[in-house]
Short mmCIF file of C-alpha atoms in Angstrom, two decimals:
data_model
loop_
_atom_site.label_atom_id
_atom_site.label_comp_id
_atom_site.label_asym_id
_atom_site.label_seq_id
_atom_site.Cartn_x
_atom_site.Cartn_y
_atom_site.Cartn_z
CA MET A 1 19.18 -4.51 9.31
CA LYS A 2 17.00 -4.83 6.52
CA ASN A 3 18.09 -7.21 3.59
CA PHE A 4 16.98 -6.06 0.30
CA THR A 5 18.30 -9.06 -2.04
CA LYS A 6 16.12 -8.82 -5.24
CA LEU A 7 13.87 -11.53 -4.53
CA SER A 8 12.42 -13.96 -7.74
CA PHE A 9 8.85 -14.86 -7.94
CA ILE A 10 7.55 -17.72 -7.91
CA VAL A 11 5.32 -20.15 -9.08
CA PHE A 12 3.99 -23.27 -7.97
CA LEU A 13 1.00 -25.63 -8.98
CA LEU A 14 -0.22 -28.69 -6.65
CA SER A 15 1.19 -30.85 -9.01
CA ALA A 16 5.02 -28.82 -8.54
CA PHE A 17 4.98 -28.93 -5.53
CA SER A 18 3.80 -30.18 -1.68
CA PHE A 19 2.90 -28.55 0.99
CA HIS A 20 3.10 -29.05 4.65
CA TYR A 21 0.07 -27.27 6.31
CA ALA A 22 0.02 -27.59 10.55
CA ILE A 23 -3.19 -27.12 9.29
CA SER A 24 -2.62 4.00 8.25
CA GLN A 25 -3.04 8.90 7.42
CA THR A 26 -6.06 11.14 6.68
CA SER A 27 -9.43 9.17 8.28
CA PRO A 28 -9.84 10.11 11.81
CA LEU A 29 -9.76 7.84 14.70
CA LYS A 30 -13.00 7.52 16.84
CA ILE A 31 -11.70 7.92 20.69
CA THR A 32 -13.51 8.02 23.67
CA VAL A 33 -11.15 6.80 26.42
CA ASP A 34 -12.90 3.96 28.55
CA GLY A 35 -10.19 2.36 29.52
CA ASP A 36 -11.59 -0.87 29.90
CA LEU A 37 -10.29 -3.82 27.94
CA HIS A 38 -8.00 -4.32 30.91
CA THR A 39 -11.01 -4.83 33.28
CA GLY A 40 -13.31 -7.24 31.37
CA GLY A 41 -14.21 -4.91 28.73
CA ASP A 42 -14.23 -4.83 25.10
CA LEU A 43 -11.41 -3.93 22.96
CA ASP A 44 -12.33 -0.65 20.64
CA TYR A 45 -10.35 2.92 20.64
CA ARG A 46 -11.76 3.65 23.72
CA ASP A 47 -8.61 2.08 25.17
CA ALA A 48 -6.41 3.73 22.96
CA THR A 49 -5.47 7.36 22.86
CA GLY A 50 -2.97 10.17 21.12
CA PHE A 51 -2.84 8.53 17.79
CA GLY A 52 -4.52 8.52 14.41
CA ALA A 53 -4.67 5.94 11.95
CA ALA A 54 -3.84 2.02 13.50
CA PHE A 55 -3.10 -0.85 12.42
CA ILE A 56 -3.96 -4.38 13.79
CA ASP A 57 -1.06 -6.78 15.68
CA PHE A 58 -2.44 -10.57 15.03
CA ASP A 59 -0.38 -12.56 17.60
CA GLY A 60 -0.26 -15.83 15.99
CA ILE A 61 -2.34 -17.62 18.66
CA ASP A 62 -5.56 -16.84 18.71
CA ASP A 63 -6.54 -13.80 17.39
CA TYR A 64 -9.00 -13.02 14.60
CA VAL A 65 -11.07 -11.23 13.04
CA GLU A 66 -14.71 -13.13 11.53
CA ALA A 67 -17.15 -11.55 8.74
CA SER A 68 -19.98 -13.74 9.52
CA THR A 69 -21.37 -14.08 5.49
CA SER A 70 -18.40 -14.06 3.22
CA GLN A 71 -17.63 -10.82 0.91
CA ILE A 72 -16.28 -13.52 -1.38
CA ASN A 73 -19.11 -15.96 -1.92
CA ASN A 74 -20.34 -16.71 -4.98
CA LEU A 75 -18.21 -14.05 -7.08
CA ASP A 76 -16.23 -15.02 -10.37
CA GLN A 77 -14.67 -12.09 -10.50
CA PHE A 78 -12.82 -10.09 -7.31
CA THR A 79 -10.09 -7.65 -6.21
CA ILE A 80 -8.60 -8.44 -2.83
CA SER A 81 -5.58 -6.01 -1.17
CA PHE A 82 -3.83 -5.19 1.85
CA TRP A 83 -0.85 -4.04 3.38
CA VAL A 84 1.12 -6.69 5.50
CA LYS A 85 4.40 -7.03 7.68
CA PRO A 86 4.98 -10.71 9.16
CA GLU A 87 6.13 -9.63 13.30
CA SER A 88 8.19 -12.89 13.25
CA PHE A 89 9.29 -14.88 10.61
CA PRO A 90 11.75 -18.33 10.50
CA ILE A 91 13.22 -18.17 7.37
CA GLY A 92 14.49 -21.41 5.90
CA ASP A 93 11.66 -23.55 8.59
CA GLN A 94 10.20 -25.58 5.40
CA THR A 95 6.67 -26.36 7.81
CA TYR A 96 6.31 -22.81 8.72
CA ASN A 97 2.74 -21.46 6.98
CA ARG A 98 -0.01 -19.00 8.17
CA PHE A 99 -3.51 -18.17 7.44
CA ILE A 100 -3.67 -14.69 6.34
CA MET A 101 -7.29 -14.17 5.43
CA GLY A 102 -9.84 -15.77 3.21
CA GLN A 103 -12.72 -18.38 3.25
CA LYS A 104 -12.27 -21.71 4.15
CA ASP A 105 -12.38 -24.06 1.38
CA GLY A 106 -13.08 -21.14 -1.13
CA PHE A 107 -9.88 -18.84 -1.56
CA GLU A 108 -7.34 -18.66 1.20
CA ILE A 109 -4.55 -16.83 0.97
CA TRP A 110 -1.67 -18.30 3.26
CA THR A 111 2.28 -17.08 3.83
CA GLY A 112 5.23 -19.14 4.32
CA ASN A 113 8.35 -20.47 3.26
CA GLN A 114 8.60 -22.16 -0.43
CA THR A 115 11.56 -24.55 -1.33
CA PHE A 116 12.54 -24.60 -4.43
CA PRO A 117 13.69 -28.28 -6.41
CA SER A 118 17.54 -26.49 -5.39
CA GLY A 119 16.60 -26.13 -1.94
CA THR A 120 16.51 -22.68 -1.68
CA VAL A 121 14.23 -21.53 0.59
CA VAL A 122 12.31 -18.10 -0.01
CA PRO A 123 9.64 -16.61 2.04
CA THR A 124 5.79 -16.23 -0.07
CA ILE A 125 2.56 -15.00 -0.11
CA PHE A 126 0.26 -17.69 -1.53
CA TRP A 127 -3.29 -18.59 -2.26
CA ARG A 128 -4.88 -21.65 -2.49
CA ALA A 129 -8.08 -22.28 -3.76
CA GLY A 130 -9.67 -26.07 -4.83
CA PHE A 131 -6.25 -27.82 -6.65
CA GLY A 132 -4.98 -24.56 -8.08
CA ARG A 133 -2.32 -22.52 -5.74
CA GLY A 134 0.19 -20.34 -7.01
CA GLY A 135 2.69 -17.55 -5.23
CA ILE A 136 5.26 -14.65 -4.94
CA SER A 137 8.39 -13.99 -2.68
CA PHE A 138 8.22 -10.74 -0.46
CA ASN A 139 10.63 -9.51 2.30
CA PRO A 140 9.00 -9.89 5.31
CA ASP A 141 11.41 -7.22 7.05
CA VAL A 142 9.63 -4.55 5.73
CA TRP A 143 5.65 -3.19 4.69
CA THR A 144 4.55 -5.06 1.64
CA HIS A 145 1.63 -4.49 -0.27
CA ILE A 146 -0.18 -7.40 -2.00
CA THR A 147 -3.00 -7.32 -4.22
CA PHE A 148 -4.92 -10.64 -5.62
CA VAL A 149 -7.08 -9.80 -8.68
CA ALA A 150 -9.36 -12.99 -9.48
CA ASN A 151 -10.90 -13.32 -12.94
CA LEU A 152 -12.75 -16.80 -12.22
CA ALA A 153 -14.76 -16.84 -15.42
CA SER A 154 -11.52 -16.94 -16.95
CA ASN A 155 -9.57 -18.88 -14.81
CA ILE A 156 -6.69 -16.61 -14.47
CA ILE A 157 -5.55 -15.10 -10.93
CA THR A 158 -3.50 -12.52 -10.39
CA ILE A 159 -1.10 -11.21 -8.31
CA TYR A 160 0.73 -7.28 -7.60
CA ARG A 161 3.85 -7.34 -4.98
CA ASN A 162 3.93 -3.53 -4.09
CA GLY A 163 2.20 -2.47 -7.09
CA PHE A 164 3.78 -4.48 -9.50
CA PRO A 165 1.92 -7.47 -11.55
CA ILE A 166 4.48 -10.03 -11.09
CA SER A 167 2.63 -12.99 -12.44
CA ASN A 168 -0.85 -14.47 -13.69
CA PHE A 169 -2.48 -18.60 -12.89
CA GLY A 170 -4.21 -20.55 -14.09
CA ALA A 171 -7.10 -21.67 -11.93
CA SER A 172 -10.41 -23.35 -11.86
CA VAL A 173 -11.69 -21.98 -8.87
CA ASN A 174 -15.44 -22.15 -7.06
CA ILE A 175 -16.21 -20.06 -4.02
CA SER A 176 -19.44 -21.20 -2.56
CA ASN A 177 -19.70 -22.50 0.40
CA ALA A 178 -21.67 -21.87 3.99
CA ASN A 179 -17.73 -20.20 5.87
CA PRO A 180 -17.29 -16.85 6.40
CA PHE A 181 -14.40 -14.77 5.47
CA ARG A 182 -11.91 -14.79 8.25
CA ILE A 183 -8.31 -12.55 8.78
CA GLY A 184 -5.52 -14.22 10.70
CA SER A 185 -6.95 -17.74 11.01
CA ARG A 186 -8.59 -20.43 9.17
CA GLU A 187 -9.60 -22.91 11.82
CA ASP A 188 -13.15 -23.11 14.07
CA THR A 189 -11.74 -23.99 16.96
CA GLN A 190 -8.77 -21.50 18.98
CA PRO A 191 -6.08 -21.41 20.35
CA ALA A 192 -4.60 -22.43 16.31
CA PRO A 193 -0.44 -21.65 17.12
CA THR A 194 0.78 -23.84 14.32
CA SER A 195 -1.86 -21.81 11.54
CA ASN A 196 -2.75 -18.83 12.89
CA PHE A 197 -0.94 -15.58 11.42
CA GLU A 198 1.22 -13.52 13.60
CA GLY A 199 2.01 -10.35 12.37
CA TRP A 200 0.79 -7.18 11.17
CA LEU A 201 -2.28 -6.36 9.14
CA ASP A 202 -3.79 -2.74 7.69
CA GLU A 203 -6.23 -1.48 5.24
CA ILE A 204 -8.01 -4.57 3.85
CA ARG A 205 -10.03 -3.39 1.03
CA ILE A 206 -12.01 -6.42 -1.40
CA PHE A 207 -14.04 -4.99 -4.85
CA ASP A 208 -16.75 -6.96 -6.78
CA SER A 209 -14.88 -6.02 -9.81
CA ILE A 210 -11.31 -6.81 -11.64
CA LEU A 211 -9.14 -3.36 -11.15
CA THR A 212 -6.48 -2.48 -13.42
CA SER A 213 -2.77 -1.89 -12.49
CA ASP A 214 -3.41 1.89 -12.93
CA GLN A 215 -6.17 2.07 -10.61
CA ILE A 216 -4.26 -0.47 -7.93
CA GLN A 217 -0.97 1.82 -7.72
CA ARG A 218 -3.06 4.87 -7.73
CA MET A 219 -4.44 3.38 -4.03
CA ILE A 220 -1.02 1.66 -2.39
CA TYR A 221 0.26 4.37 -0.72
CA GLN A 222 -3.00 6.33 0.55
CA GLU A 223 -6.67 5.74 2.35
CA ILE A 224 -9.33 6.02 0.02
CA GLU A 225 -12.94 8.19 0.63
CA ASN A 226 -16.56 7.93 -0.82
CA ASN A 227 -16.46 11.54 -3.64
CA ALA A 228 -19.88 11.68 -5.24
CA GLY A 229 -20.46 7.96 -5.74
CA ASN A 230 -16.56 7.30 -6.80
CA VAL A 231 -13.36 6.11 -5.12
CA ARG A 232 -11.23 9.41 -4.29
CA GLY A 233 -7.64 8.82 -2.66
CA CYS A 234 -7.44 10.85 0.23
CA LEU A 235 -4.31 12.75 -0.38
CA THR A 236 -4.50 13.56 -3.66
CA ASP A 237 -7.38 15.02 -3.61
CA LYS A 238 -8.84 12.89 -7.10
CA ASP A 239 -10.66 10.21 -8.37
CA ILE A 240 -8.86 6.83 -8.65
CA VAL A 241 -8.72 6.44 -12.12
CA ASP A 242 -7.77 4.36 -15.23
CA ILE A 243 -5.79 7.12 -17.10
CA SER A 244 -5.24 5.18 -20.48
CA THR A 245 -9.19 4.38 -20.00
CA ASN A 246 -10.72 7.32 -17.76
CA THR A 247 -12.11 4.80 -16.09
CA LYS A 248 -13.32 5.08 -12.18
CA ILE A 249 -14.19 3.36 -9.52
CA PRO A 250 -17.82 2.88 -8.43
CA TRP A 251 -17.68 3.49 -4.63
CA THR A 252 -20.40 0.52 -4.44
CA ASN A 253 -17.52 -1.84 -6.46
CA LEU A 254 -16.09 -1.69 -2.77
CA ILE A 255 -17.81 -4.31 -0.74
CA CYS A 256 -15.32 -4.26 1.80
CA TYR A 257 -13.20 -1.86 4.11
CA TYR A 258 -11.03 -1.94 6.56
CA THR A 259 -9.26 1.40 7.40
CA MET A 260 -8.78 -0.17 11.37
CA ASN A 261 -9.27 3.40 12.19
CA ASN A 262 -12.51 2.47 13.50
CA VAL A 263 -12.85 0.09 16.01
CA GLN A 264 -15.58 -0.26 18.66
CA ASN A 265 -17.14 -2.52 20.24
CA ASN A 266 -14.63 -5.73 19.30
CA THR A 267 -15.86 -4.73 16.15
CA ILE A 268 -14.38 -3.63 12.83
CA THR A 269 -16.30 -0.88 11.13
CA ASP A 270 -16.95 -1.98 7.10
CA GLN A 271 -16.10 1.82 5.59
CA SER A 272 -17.89 0.36 2.60
CA LEU A 273 -22.07 0.55 1.65
CA ALA A 274 -22.05 -3.09 2.25
CA GLY A 275 -22.05 -3.22 6.02
CA ASN A 276 -19.45 -6.03 5.96
CA ASP A 277 -18.35 -5.30 9.68
CA GLY A 278 -15.76 -7.55 11.30
CA ALA A 279 -15.68 -9.13 14.70
CA MET A 280 -12.88 -9.28 16.44
CA PHE A 281 -11.88 -12.04 18.21
CA ASN A 282 -9.46 -12.32 21.27
CA ILE A 283 -7.34 -9.41 19.74
CA THR A 284 -6.13 -6.91 22.52
CA ASN A 285 -3.20 -4.87 20.48
CA ILE A 286 -4.17 -2.09 18.26
CA LEU A 287 -1.55 -0.23 17.20
CA PRO A 288 -0.10 3.28 15.63
CA GLN A 289 -0.44 2.98 11.66
CA SER A 290 3.10 2.40 10.15
CA ALA A 291 2.36 1.00 6.76
CA PRO A 292 3.64 3.72 4.30
CA MET A 293 0.79 5.59 3.98
CA PRO A 294 1.92 7.68 2.82
CA TYR A 295 6.42 7.89 3.28
CA GLU A 296 6.43 10.20 5.41
CA THR A 297 9.23 12.54 6.98
CA VAL A 298 10.00 12.90 10.32
CA THR A 299 13.73 14.18 10.45
CA ASP A 300 16.59 16.46 9.04
CA GLY A 301 18.66 14.15 6.66
CA ASP A 302 19.22 12.43 3.42
CA TRP A 303 17.10 10.93 1.44
CA ASN A 304 18.95 7.73 1.47
CA GLN A 305 19.10 7.33 5.77
CA GLU A 306 16.87 5.05 7.26
CA SER A 307 16.46 7.52 9.89
CA THR A 308 14.92 10.01 7.72
CA TRP A 309 11.88 8.42 7.53
CA LEU A 310 8.89 7.62 10.17
CA HIS A 311 9.07 4.52 9.85
CA GLY A 312 12.05 3.69 8.19
CA ASP A 313 13.24 0.27 10.28
CA VAL A 314 9.98 -1.48 8.18
CA TRP A 315 9.86 0.52 5.02
CA ASP A 316 12.15 0.65 2.09
CA ILE A 317 11.82 3.64 0.96
CA GLU A 318 15.53 4.92 0.92
CA ASP A 319 16.75 2.12 -0.86
CA ILE A 320 15.96 4.41 -4.03
CA PRO A 321 16.42 1.78 -6.74
CA SER A 322 13.48 -0.02 -5.36
CA ASN A 323 10.90 3.36 -4.83
CA LYS A 324 7.81 2.83 -7.12
CA ARG A 325 7.15 5.64 -9.62
CA TRP A 326 3.54 5.90 -8.28
CA SER A 327 4.30 6.22 -4.26
CA ILE A 328 3.39 9.43 -2.94
CA VAL A 329 5.88 11.07 -0.34
CA ARG A 330 5.79 13.69 2.03
CA ILE A 331 8.40 15.74 2.75
CA LYS A 332 8.19 17.20 6.48
CA ASN A 333 11.74 18.28 7.11
CA ASP A 334 14.33 19.50 5.06
CA VAL A 335 15.77 16.56 3.20
CA THR A 336 18.44 16.27 0.35
CA THR A 337 18.86 13.87 -2.42
CA SER A 338 21.62 13.54 -5.02
CA ALA A 339 19.10 10.64 -6.88
CA SER A 340 16.49 11.12 -9.37
CA HIS A 341 12.64 10.19 -8.46
CA THR A 342 9.75 9.30 -9.77
CA GLN A 343 6.08 9.46 -7.94
CA LEU A 344 2.52 9.30 -8.52
CA GLY A 345 2.14 12.09 -5.92
CA MET A 346 4.29 14.24 -3.71
CA LEU A 347 4.00 16.87 -0.37
CA ILE A 348 6.64 19.53 0.88
CA ASP A 349 4.79 21.29 4.25
CA PRO A 350 5.04 24.45 5.04
CA GLY A 351 8.97 25.09 6.54
CA SER A 352 9.81 22.00 5.00
CA SER A 353 12.39 21.62 2.09
CA LEU A 354 13.65 18.92 -0.70
CA SER A 355 16.69 19.92 -2.18
CA VAL A 356 18.19 18.02 -5.43
CA SER A 357 21.82 18.44 -6.14
CA GLY A 358 23.67 17.34 -9.37
CA ASP A 359 22.13 16.88 -12.54
CA GLN A 360 18.29 15.16 -11.25
CA VAL A 361 15.34 14.94 -12.03
CA ILE A 362 12.04 15.09 -9.40
CA ASN A 363 9.36 13.84 -12.02
CA ASN A 364 5.47 14.32 -10.79
CA THR A 365 3.04 11.89 -12.53
CA TRP A 366 -0.36 13.10 -10.67
CA TYR A 367 -0.46 15.43 -7.62
CA LEU A 368 1.97 17.60 -6.26
CA GLN A 369 1.20 20.09 -3.32
CA LEU A 370 4.10 22.29 -2.92
CA ASP A 371 3.68 24.28 0.37
CA GLY A 372 7.44 24.07 1.45
CA THR A 373 10.50 24.59 -0.74
CA LEU A 374 11.72 22.78 -3.98
CA ASP A 375 15.34 23.58 -4.42
CA LEU A 376 16.61 22.53 -7.80
CA GLN A 377 20.60 22.66 -7.15
CA GLU A 378 22.57 22.70 -10.37
CA ASP A 379 21.25 21.04 -13.30
CA SER A 380 18.54 19.16 -11.76
CA GLN A 381 14.52 20.36 -12.40
CA LEU A 382 11.02 19.04 -11.84
CA ILE A 383 9.00 17.70 -14.52
CA GLN A 384 5.15 17.40 -14.45
CA GLY A 385 3.79 14.99 -16.65
CA ILE A 386 0.43 15.72 -18.35
CA ASN A 387 -2.02 14.29 -15.85
CA SER A 388 -0.04 15.89 -12.36
CA ASP A 389 -1.52 18.90 -11.07
CA LEU A 390 -0.10 21.25 -8.67
CA VAL A 391 -1.48 22.88 -5.34
CA THR A 392 0.59 25.76 -3.49
CA SER A 393 0.12 27.72 -0.74
CA ALA A 394 1.51 31.51 -0.13
CA THR A 395 4.47 29.91 1.19
CA GLY A 396 5.27 27.10 -1.81
CA ASN A 397 8.19 27.86 -3.93
CA ILE A 398 11.13 26.67 -6.16
CA LEU A 399 14.69 27.08 -6.12
CA ARG A 400 16.56 27.18 -9.36
CA ARG A 401 20.23 27.65 -10.31
CA GLN A 402 20.80 26.71 -13.68
CA GLU A 403 23.51 27.93 -15.58
CA GLY A 404 23.90 27.64 -19.68
CA ASN A 405 27.41 27.66 -21.87
CA SER A 406 28.26 30.49 -24.36
CA SER A 407 29.14 27.77 -27.25
CA VAL A 408 27.76 27.25 -30.31
CA TYR A 409 28.70 24.10 -30.63
CA TRP A 410 26.44 23.34 -27.30
CA TYR A 411 22.99 23.48 -26.40
CA ASN A 412 21.45 24.78 -23.47
CA TYR A 413 18.53 22.47 -21.86
CA TRP A 414 16.31 24.41 -19.35
CA SER A 415 13.38 23.53 -17.38
CA SER A 416 10.23 25.14 -18.28
CA PRO A 417 9.62 28.67 -16.04
CA VAL A 418 7.67 28.69 -13.77
CA GLY A 419 5.22 31.05 -11.95
CA SER A 420 5.09 33.76 -8.96
CA VAL A 421 5.09 32.67 -5.48
CA GLY A 422 1.27 32.60 -4.41
CA ALA A 423 -1.61 30.11 -3.17
CA THR A 424 -3.64 28.28 -5.40
CA THR A 425 -6.11 25.44 -5.35
CA LEU A 426 -6.95 21.63 -7.19
CA THR A 427 -8.41 22.33 -10.89
CA ASN A 428 -8.36 18.75 -12.09
CA ASN A 429 -8.75 19.40 -16.07
CA ASN A 430 -4.98 19.07 -17.18
CA ALA A 431 -4.60 22.23 -18.80
CA ALA A 432 -3.18 25.20 -18.51
CA SER A 433 -5.92 27.14 -16.19
CA ASN A 434 -4.68 24.68 -13.32
CA ASN A 435 -2.14 27.24 -11.86
CA SER A 436 -2.83 30.39 -12.84
CA ASN A 437 0.27 30.15 -12.48
CA ASN A 438 1.11 27.39 -14.69
CA THR A 439 2.59 28.62 -18.51
CA THR A 440 0.67 26.86 -21.47
CA PHE A 441 2.58 23.53 -22.48
#
């Protein structure tokens, strides 16, 4: 049973607390079966069959990944993001601290239990560099997306949890040494079971620039690709952009991208142009992707039922109040809801439906792919913001059942009219001509 109690953020610096340190969906998976892992061969996707996107399971004993030349060395600004899910987390154990990734004695990312002066112990993800450190609380029972944005020239490090900027920290950090960038272990000698990370990691990205909140949020729930020199979302089929400034992200700013979908010869291929491949050591488990990229249904049911979702046991999507307005959702079954939902992207597959009852709103802010049925019951409505683009198939349709009132003392509030059923393609210009069926704003 997942615990969705509200977690407060944690702000802590070395002077305030002491610590004890014991020391994915659209990218193609390259598979050529050789099955030699257990007969002395190396680990690669030739030892796996039947799935596409994937993640790596670290055993907490001697598993780690290493880029011999650290991607962040000597940088004064960078953005690091990743999906994380500890496999076991002894809540309450004040000695529990595990290294997730980073450059030893430079910039390090850890997870562990933080104890408040009141005695409350909270699961935490934190950074440490020099004499500075800071962190945020998180729920270890579900996949969590973490982003660190470092502006070292201004001595500011900002942490995001699932796209929310939680806190800024003042930090005087200088990252300059010969240590490699490691994932899963800080130690030069293995095994190191008292400090190595035990759990799941996916979709690790490092940029040599400061990304904005808007840019970060548009990338969380989808993999990315190079589109003519810009970072594009694989699901939304649009370049990642800060809407307020229309600023895109050059693909060259991406200096490391581990999708975990291309592993051969004990090496994770860096999908960026930088060629920072990661050498894997002692890792034997590569598993089908279960981070929400995107949230996807697996059976007919209500939105708020864990069983409706493909990996509902490690997702938070059924907890509707916690849904993020920049989430991306794929409906592959017949799903019902009696709540309002705002999302960055929604895809309704052919033969599938989302039925909305009551006086509710489906608010789409960026991308709506309607190949199935959006059933707006009673007074429910679809709202597409000015930046939302619609793509439909010949079977995509909306059902509406709004009723008016015949009183001179009562206004009738109608949703915008919709066009006839027909296939359309994406034209990202945010005008009435996006879709031949669109009505002028």
